[in-house]
Amino acid sequence: MASDVDLVPLVGRADHLATLRSALLDGVGPGQTAAVFVTGESGVGKTRLLREAGDRFRAGGALVLTGSCLDIGDSSPLHPLLQALRRFDAELTASHARTSSAVRGLLQTFAAETAGPDGAGALLERVSQGLHLVAQGRPLVLVLDDLQWVDRTTRQLLLYLLAGLGDLQLSVLAAVRAESLQGAHPLRRVLTELRRLRSVRVVDLAPLDRAGTEQLAAAVLGGPLGAEAAESLWRRSGGNPFVVEELARDLREGRDGLSETLREVFLSRVDALPQAAHAVVHAVAAGVEPVPHWLLAEVMRLPEGELIEAVRAAVAHRLLVGDDDGYRLRHRLVAEVLAHELLPAERSVLHRRYAEALTTAPAELHQARLAHHWRLAGEPARALPAAVAAAQEAERLHGYAEAHRHWSVALQLAGPQAPGVAPVDGGITTDRAELLRHAAEAAHHCGEHARALSLLEELADAEDAAPACALHIRRARYLAAAGRSAPAEAEYRRALAAADCTPRERATAAAHLAELLLHLGRYADAGERAREALELAAQVEGSVSEVVLASMALGFSEAYLEDPDAGLAVMREALDTAERAGRPEDVACAYLHLAELLTGPLNILEEGVVVARRGAERVAELGLGRTYETRLLAIATNGLFRVGQWAEAEKVVAAALRHRPSGADAVELLLARCRLWVGYGDIAAADRDLEAVATVLAGGGARHVIPLLTLRAGLAMWQGRHDLARQAVQRGLTEIRSDDVGILAALVWHGLRAEAEAHAARAPVDTTVVRRLREVAERVARKSEHAARPVRDVVDGFLALCEAEVSRLDGSDPQLWARSVTEWDRRHHPYPAAYSRLRQAEALLARRSRTATAGKLLREAYQVAQGLGAEPLSTEIRTLATRARVTLEDRGALADGRPAAGAEPSGDELAMLTAREREVLAAVAEGLTNKEIGQRLFISERTIGVHVSHIFDKLQVRTRVQASAIFLRNRPE
């Protein structure tokens, strides 16, 4: 039975294996020698790498002898070689009698060896000759593990053989535990000598990166880790594979704390240190990394020379790493292990020393460190002011996640009933209500929306809580950010009706309500509220934020309903005002609404994408990466999707997801990504995203409901579930309250398309639903007459689709589809244009007229669909083309990737692949697995599988080898 270790795949070492093969097998000729010495800390995977490399060398035709050195000094000369020969002899069968005889002859040489003045040199020569006989002309690879314990004779043999003194094609692969090579270790001199040879390399095996760490842990667990578990495992393990496997097994088996195996491994390494180095490691473990040298000196109170030697020993034993900014533990797990080795009083002394040293060095003062050490020294009263100061410092630098953490610490230190205390450096007082206000606001800014609402409820229950109006405004802002727009609107209206509402608060509530109504697509109401807010703000000095928000809402409303140029001018002026004032949230809102208007209703897509990406970079600088940057990148993704740059859109959304957004921010991004999945035909991924969005929207969020239901209808149609598509559209028609006729027109198109698809599939058509949808389409047409010209243009495109879909119910009209093609071509939306071409060709072929035109339309649609990666649309085009005997392309190649007889390889064989599919195919040609490709391109393994299947289908191949052959034949020189 295979052990647990054997079942775990080798992760993150593909490049190393390729390097080893190149250096030790492919690059070594007859009579030549080569060596690679792999160094690294304990547990980094040296033994596993040697075993895997040895197996591959054997598969490549080499003779591999494997042995290990023992920690018994020079008492067993040539032990690793003897062990390797005995193992090899035991594996030989009767058909290898000649080889077995050579092996036993060499073993007999060792047994018969006698001491003498020329014994060493003669023995080395005989060993060389014996290995030559054993190899029998094959490349010989000697694999030696734990070389730090190598005996003197084996060291001499390695020097002799690798210097080329033996007539033998030999490669040596050896592993060395780096922390063992201390002081005057004899192997250090040997390695120094050998490194002078051009054929000898030393490779330092580093820990795994984060992606490799998560992949290895997932292999042990049998599934992916959650975000928090992955973060914890990465931080604790430092990427050491042995530690990763142990921690993952603890997770799998439900064990809390550290396993005894890990504890003993690290304690044995620490206990091996000299006394001063032992104390240094304890001190760094108690500190906040990195620990500057001057601070460590203050804590340790050792003479400078002794301190440097102690640090040097800890670094050499691979327990500490040193950098310009200070010292860190190589594994944070060491801190967990050592925390149980000190008495509480000893830990308290260390933290007090740190705090006192930081306090007496104001030029180097870091309030966050000071709060940490005073708290763990048992001095909460001294820690509280430092925590508040650290939070204020983080907010000044727009570090809202850090500020939220510090405010939370301050709340813990203050206790549930703490009275107010003196101001900190002239700043805020540290009474609990004030701390709650700051903690809630920081949580809101860093995207912890549920936490912000929880803190606000605690503040509302406090005796000295803020007035009702202020609480209503805060609660509304937090609810809106959490995606709960309906209760947010109600809270704003309560604020405006509150008797204690000041003029500034009234202006604030009106401006935020206008912005919320804008998000909900109620543009007329938003404009009305915006004008009210601007009137109120004019009566309050310094109301810049209110002016910016109200101006953005007013400008958007005017651009949508009346004059796009005038509205855009108002919004751009508001953005300039926000930038001059410098308040991060105002700047973010201004960029958000401007980008949303350009990429949405006004259909100025290229400029909108530029504004969204520029805004994302700007708000990231202002510390709002998890919230506003995410939403701006979602807007950029939608714009790129509409202009047909799906591969670029996929990269943008993948980058945004690294922020792990929540609330409305997550909804925006998931909906943007789901559009891609529906277009690509990745049904499982689209369904997952839609379920996640529906879960978030359970608490409110009308602005996202229509896009959600529209996507659900589109997904259901590709699945042939016309009943589900019909239900989604009908639900959307009952819930819509938006003035946005564009999203309503898109919903109506999906509804009529669902009925047309049902008719084509000979399924029942609901005539009542069709009649209602046509009535809604007429209302949309009438309503769009009151919108600005660019808005009407987009709506006209969807209405053209609606009219053409209705014609499919009683004989599709090619002229209506031609009109739709023209509408979408004019707006530069390739996907609906390609869909319309498909339907126009279908209508022409059904009427048995203008088959040449139909063939041209199908080819044009297919080229666009292939370029996008729109596989469901491509499949439908191929199906129709096959039925109509229309040739979509001249392939000139067979299914196995070879040119057809008489055909030259075409340089356009890859032309039908999207940019993302070409990236995936290039990685396939490198021999990477789907999981490895996903890690490189930051895409899930499932999505890579979808891309690979699309590639196979487009190239008409069945295997990765065939696809790789086509790629290699067509790649540019």
PDB file of C-alpha atoms in Angstrom, residues 164-303:
ATOM      1  CA  GLY A 164      37.366  13.243 -14.728  1.00  0.00           C
ATOM      2  CA  LEU A 165      40.143  10.986 -13.452  1.00  0.00           C
ATOM      3  CA  GLY A 166      37.993   7.920 -14.018  1.00  0.00           C
ATOM      4  CA  ASP A 167      37.103   6.915 -17.600  1.00  0.00           C
ATOM      5  CA  LEU A 168      33.386   7.018 -16.891  1.00  0.00           C
ATOM      6  CA  GLN A 169      30.262   8.919 -17.991  1.00  0.00           C
ATOM      7  CA  LEU A 170      29.033   9.816 -14.546  1.00  0.00           C
ATOM      8  CA  SER A 171      26.542  12.240 -13.029  1.00  0.00           C
ATOM      9  CA  VAL A 172      26.117  12.875  -9.329  1.00  0.00           C
ATOM     10  CA  LEU A 173      22.923  14.223  -7.775  1.00  0.00           C
ATOM     11  CA  ALA A 174      23.269  14.890  -4.056  1.00  0.00           C
ATOM     12  CA  ALA A 175      21.202  16.614  -1.369  1.00  0.00           C
ATOM     13  CA  VAL A 176      22.745  18.654   1.426  1.00  0.00           C
ATOM     14  CA  ARG A 177      20.969  19.989   4.516  1.00  0.00           C
ATOM     15  CA  ALA A 178      22.036  23.621   4.459  1.00  0.00           C
ATOM     16  CA  GLU A 179      21.821  24.315   8.192  1.00  0.00           C
ATOM     17  CA  SER A 180      24.326  21.509   8.892  1.00  0.00           C
ATOM     18  CA  LEU A 181      27.173  23.114   6.949  1.00  0.00           C
ATOM     19  CA  GLN A 182      28.420  25.250   9.829  1.00  0.00           C
ATOM     20  CA  GLY A 183      31.921  26.267  10.839  1.00  0.00           C
ATOM     21  CA  ALA A 184      34.679  24.035   9.532  1.00  0.00           C
ATOM     22  CA  HIS A 185      32.416  21.317   8.180  1.00  0.00           C
ATOM     23  CA  PRO A 186      34.623  19.237   5.817  1.00  0.00           C
ATOM     24  CA  LEU A 187      31.996  19.169   3.056  1.00  0.00           C
ATOM     25  CA  ARG A 188      32.227  22.955   2.700  1.00  0.00           C
ATOM     26  CA  ARG A 189      35.804  22.630   1.425  1.00  0.00           C
ATOM     27  CA  VAL A 190      34.822  19.826  -0.954  1.00  0.00           C
ATOM     28  CA  LEU A 191      31.974  21.874  -2.407  1.00  0.00           C
ATOM     29  CA  THR A 192      34.273  24.850  -2.781  1.00  0.00           C
ATOM     30  CA  GLU A 193      36.699  22.699  -4.766  1.00  0.00           C
ATOM     31  CA  LEU A 194      34.003  21.148  -6.913  1.00  0.00           C
ATOM     32  CA  ARG A 195      32.324  24.463  -7.735  1.00  0.00           C
ATOM     33  CA  ARG A 196      35.408  25.402  -9.713  1.00  0.00           C
ATOM     34  CA  LEU A 197      34.442  22.732 -12.247  1.00  0.00           C
ATOM     35  CA  ARG A 198      32.152  24.017 -14.993  1.00  0.00           C
ATOM     36  CA  SER A 199      30.137  20.793 -14.879  1.00  0.00           C
ATOM     37  CA  VAL A 200      29.229  21.193 -11.199  1.00  0.00           C
ATOM     38  CA  ARG A 201      26.260  23.223 -10.022  1.00  0.00           C
ATOM     39  CA  VAL A 202      24.808  24.002  -6.603  1.00  0.00           C
ATOM     40  CA  VAL A 203      21.032  24.538  -6.555  1.00  0.00           C
ATOM     41  CA  ASP A 204      19.368  26.053  -3.509  1.00  0.00           C
ATOM     42  CA  LEU A 205      15.891  24.532  -3.184  1.00  0.00           C
ATOM     43  CA  ALA A 206      13.610  27.320  -1.969  1.00  0.00           C
ATOM     44  CA  PRO A 207      10.273  26.802  -0.206  1.00  0.00           C
ATOM     45  CA  LEU A 208       7.113  26.680  -2.312  1.00  0.00           C
ATOM     46  CA  ASP A 209       5.398  29.877  -3.384  1.00  0.00           C
ATOM     47  CA  ARG A 210       1.869  30.553  -2.228  1.00  0.00           C
ATOM     48  CA  ALA A 211       0.218  28.860  -5.202  1.00  0.00           C
ATOM     49  CA  GLY A 212       2.344  25.744  -4.709  1.00  0.00           C
ATOM     50  CA  THR A 213       1.591  25.743  -1.000  1.00  0.00           C
ATOM     51  CA  GLU A 214      -2.151  25.810  -1.619  1.00  0.00           C
ATOM     52  CA  GLN A 215      -1.878  23.131  -4.318  1.00  0.00           C
ATOM     53  CA  LEU A 216       0.052  20.787  -2.017  1.00  0.00           C
ATOM     54  CA  ALA A 217      -2.345  21.352   0.876  1.00  0.00           C
ATOM     55  CA  ALA A 218      -5.329  20.729  -1.397  1.00  0.00           C
ATOM     56  CA  ALA A 219      -3.776  17.427  -2.500  1.00  0.00           C
ATOM     57  CA  VAL A 220      -3.445  16.318   1.125  1.00  0.00           C
ATOM     58  CA  LEU A 221      -6.940  17.504   2.071  1.00  0.00           C
ATOM     59  CA  GLY A 222      -8.578  16.155  -1.057  1.00  0.00           C
ATOM     60  CA  GLY A 223     -10.054  19.553  -1.947  1.00  0.00           C
ATOM     61  CA  PRO A 224      -9.286  23.277  -2.012  1.00  0.00           C
ATOM     62  CA  LEU A 225      -8.795  25.276   1.170  1.00  0.00           C
ATOM     63  CA  GLY A 226     -10.975  28.174   2.229  1.00  0.00           C
ATOM     64  CA  ALA A 227      -9.485  31.652   1.947  1.00  0.00           C
ATOM     65  CA  GLU A 228      -8.778  32.015   5.681  1.00  0.00           C
ATOM     66  CA  ALA A 229      -7.337  28.513   6.031  1.00  0.00           C
ATOM     67  CA  ALA A 230      -5.096  29.083   2.995  1.00  0.00           C
ATOM     68  CA  GLU A 231      -3.824  32.375   4.414  1.00  0.00           C
ATOM     69  CA  SER A 232      -3.108  30.814   7.812  1.00  0.00           C
ATOM     70  CA  LEU A 233      -1.356  27.797   6.337  1.00  0.00           C
ATOM     71  CA  TRP A 234       0.826  29.959   4.092  1.00  0.00           C
ATOM     72  CA  ARG A 235       1.798  32.257   6.939  1.00  0.00           C
ATOM     73  CA  ARG A 236       2.572  29.435   9.373  1.00  0.00           C
ATOM     74  CA  SER A 237       4.410  27.111   7.004  1.00  0.00           C
ATOM     75  CA  GLY A 238       6.493  29.583   5.023  1.00  0.00           C
ATOM     76  CA  GLY A 239       6.060  27.229   2.050  1.00  0.00           C
ATOM     77  CA  ASN A 240       8.090  24.387   3.587  1.00  0.00           C
ATOM     78  CA  PRO A 241       6.530  21.263   2.005  1.00  0.00           C
ATOM     79  CA  PHE A 242       7.005  19.030   5.072  1.00  0.00           C
ATOM     80  CA  VAL A 243       5.353  21.623   7.301  1.00  0.00           C
ATOM     81  CA  VAL A 244       2.583  22.189   4.755  1.00  0.00           C
ATOM     82  CA  GLU A 245       1.791  18.467   4.638  1.00  0.00           C
ATOM     83  CA  GLU A 246       1.756  18.146   8.424  1.00  0.00           C
ATOM     84  CA  LEU A 247      -0.511  21.161   8.890  1.00  0.00           C
ATOM     85  CA  ALA A 248      -2.812  19.985   6.094  1.00  0.00           C
ATOM     86  CA  ARG A 249      -3.110  16.547   7.710  1.00  0.00           C
ATOM     87  CA  ASP A 250      -3.991  18.223  10.998  1.00  0.00           C
ATOM     88  CA  LEU A 251      -6.753  20.116   9.178  1.00  0.00           C
ATOM     89  CA  ARG A 252      -7.954  16.978   7.438  1.00  0.00           C
ATOM     90  CA  GLU A 253      -8.134  15.003  10.669  1.00  0.00           C
ATOM     91  CA  GLY A 254      -9.599  17.829  12.731  1.00  0.00           C
ATOM     92  CA  ARG A 255      -6.640  18.218  15.087  1.00  0.00           C
ATOM     93  CA  ASP A 256      -6.202  21.536  16.870  1.00  0.00           C
ATOM     94  CA  GLY A 257      -2.803  23.012  17.565  1.00  0.00           C
ATOM     95  CA  LEU A 258       0.487  21.571  16.400  1.00  0.00           C
ATOM     96  CA  SER A 259       1.300  17.931  15.912  1.00  0.00           C
ATOM     97  CA  GLU A 260       4.018  16.522  18.134  1.00  0.00           C
ATOM     98  CA  THR A 261       6.019  15.761  15.007  1.00  0.00           C
ATOM     99  CA  LEU A 262       6.240  19.400  14.004  1.00  0.00           C
ATOM    100  CA  ARG A 263       6.839  20.550  17.557  1.00  0.00           C
ATOM    101  CA  GLU A 264       9.744  18.147  18.031  1.00  0.00           C
ATOM    102  CA  VAL A 265      11.266  18.992  14.638  1.00  0.00           C
ATOM    103  CA  PHE A 266      11.450  22.699  15.366  1.00  0.00           C
ATOM    104  CA  LEU A 267      12.389  22.353  19.022  1.00  0.00           C
ATOM    105  CA  SER A 268      15.295  20.089  18.116  1.00  0.00           C
ATOM    106  CA  ARG A 269      16.570  22.702  15.668  1.00  0.00           C
ATOM    107  CA  VAL A 270      16.282  25.495  18.230  1.00  0.00           C
ATOM    108  CA  ASP A 271      17.874  23.401  20.985  1.00  0.00           C
ATOM    109  CA  ALA A 272      20.881  22.755  18.744  1.00  0.00           C
ATOM    110  CA  LEU A 273      21.739  26.464  18.829  1.00  0.00           C
ATOM    111  CA  PRO A 274      24.339  28.030  21.107  1.00  0.00           C
ATOM    112  CA  GLN A 275      22.825  29.622  24.215  1.00  0.00           C
ATOM    113  CA  ALA A 276      22.957  33.222  22.950  1.00  0.00           C
ATOM    114  CA  ALA A 277      21.506  32.264  19.556  1.00  0.00           C
ATOM    115  CA  HIS A 278      18.762  30.354  21.357  1.00  0.00           C
ATOM    116  CA  ALA A 279      17.856  33.539  23.244  1.00  0.00           C
ATOM    117  CA  VAL A 280      17.932  35.603  20.016  1.00  0.00           C
ATOM    118  CA  VAL A 281      15.415  33.285  18.333  1.00  0.00           C
ATOM    119  CA  HIS A 282      13.110  33.571  21.359  1.00  0.00           C
ATOM    120  CA  ALA A 283      13.390  37.360  21.236  1.00  0.00           C
ATOM    121  CA  VAL A 284      12.623  37.599  17.512  1.00  0.00           C
ATOM    122  CA  ALA A 285       9.693  35.198  17.975  1.00  0.00           C
ATOM    123  CA  ALA A 286       8.240  37.593  20.559  1.00  0.00           C
ATOM    124  CA  GLY A 287       8.781  40.663  18.366  1.00  0.00           C
ATOM    125  CA  VAL A 288       6.877  42.197  15.459  1.00  0.00           C
ATOM    126  CA  GLU A 289       8.694  41.317  12.268  1.00  0.00           C
ATOM    127  CA  PRO A 290      10.936  42.564  10.918  1.00  0.00           C
ATOM    128  CA  VAL A 291      12.849  43.245  14.152  1.00  0.00           C
ATOM    129  CA  PRO A 292      15.467  45.962  13.471  1.00  0.00           C
ATOM    130  CA  HIS A 293      18.986  45.233  14.692  1.00  0.00           C
ATOM    131  CA  TRP A 294      19.033  48.235  17.050  1.00  0.00           C
ATOM    132  CA  LEU A 295      15.770  47.082  18.648  1.00  0.00           C
ATOM    133  CA  LEU A 296      17.002  43.513  19.068  1.00  0.00           C
ATOM    134  CA  ALA A 297      20.162  44.872  20.700  1.00  0.00           C
ATOM    135  CA  GLU A 298      18.090  46.863  23.214  1.00  0.00           C
ATOM    136  CA  VAL A 299      16.035  43.783  24.073  1.00  0.00           C
ATOM    137  CA  MET A 300      18.928  41.288  24.257  1.00  0.00           C
ATOM    138  CA  ARG A 301      21.377  43.574  26.151  1.00  0.00           C
ATOM    139  CA  LEU A 302      24.371  41.616  24.848  1.00  0.00           C
ATOM    140  CA  PRO A 303      27.723  43.041  23.742  1.00  0.00           C
TER     141      PRO A 303
END
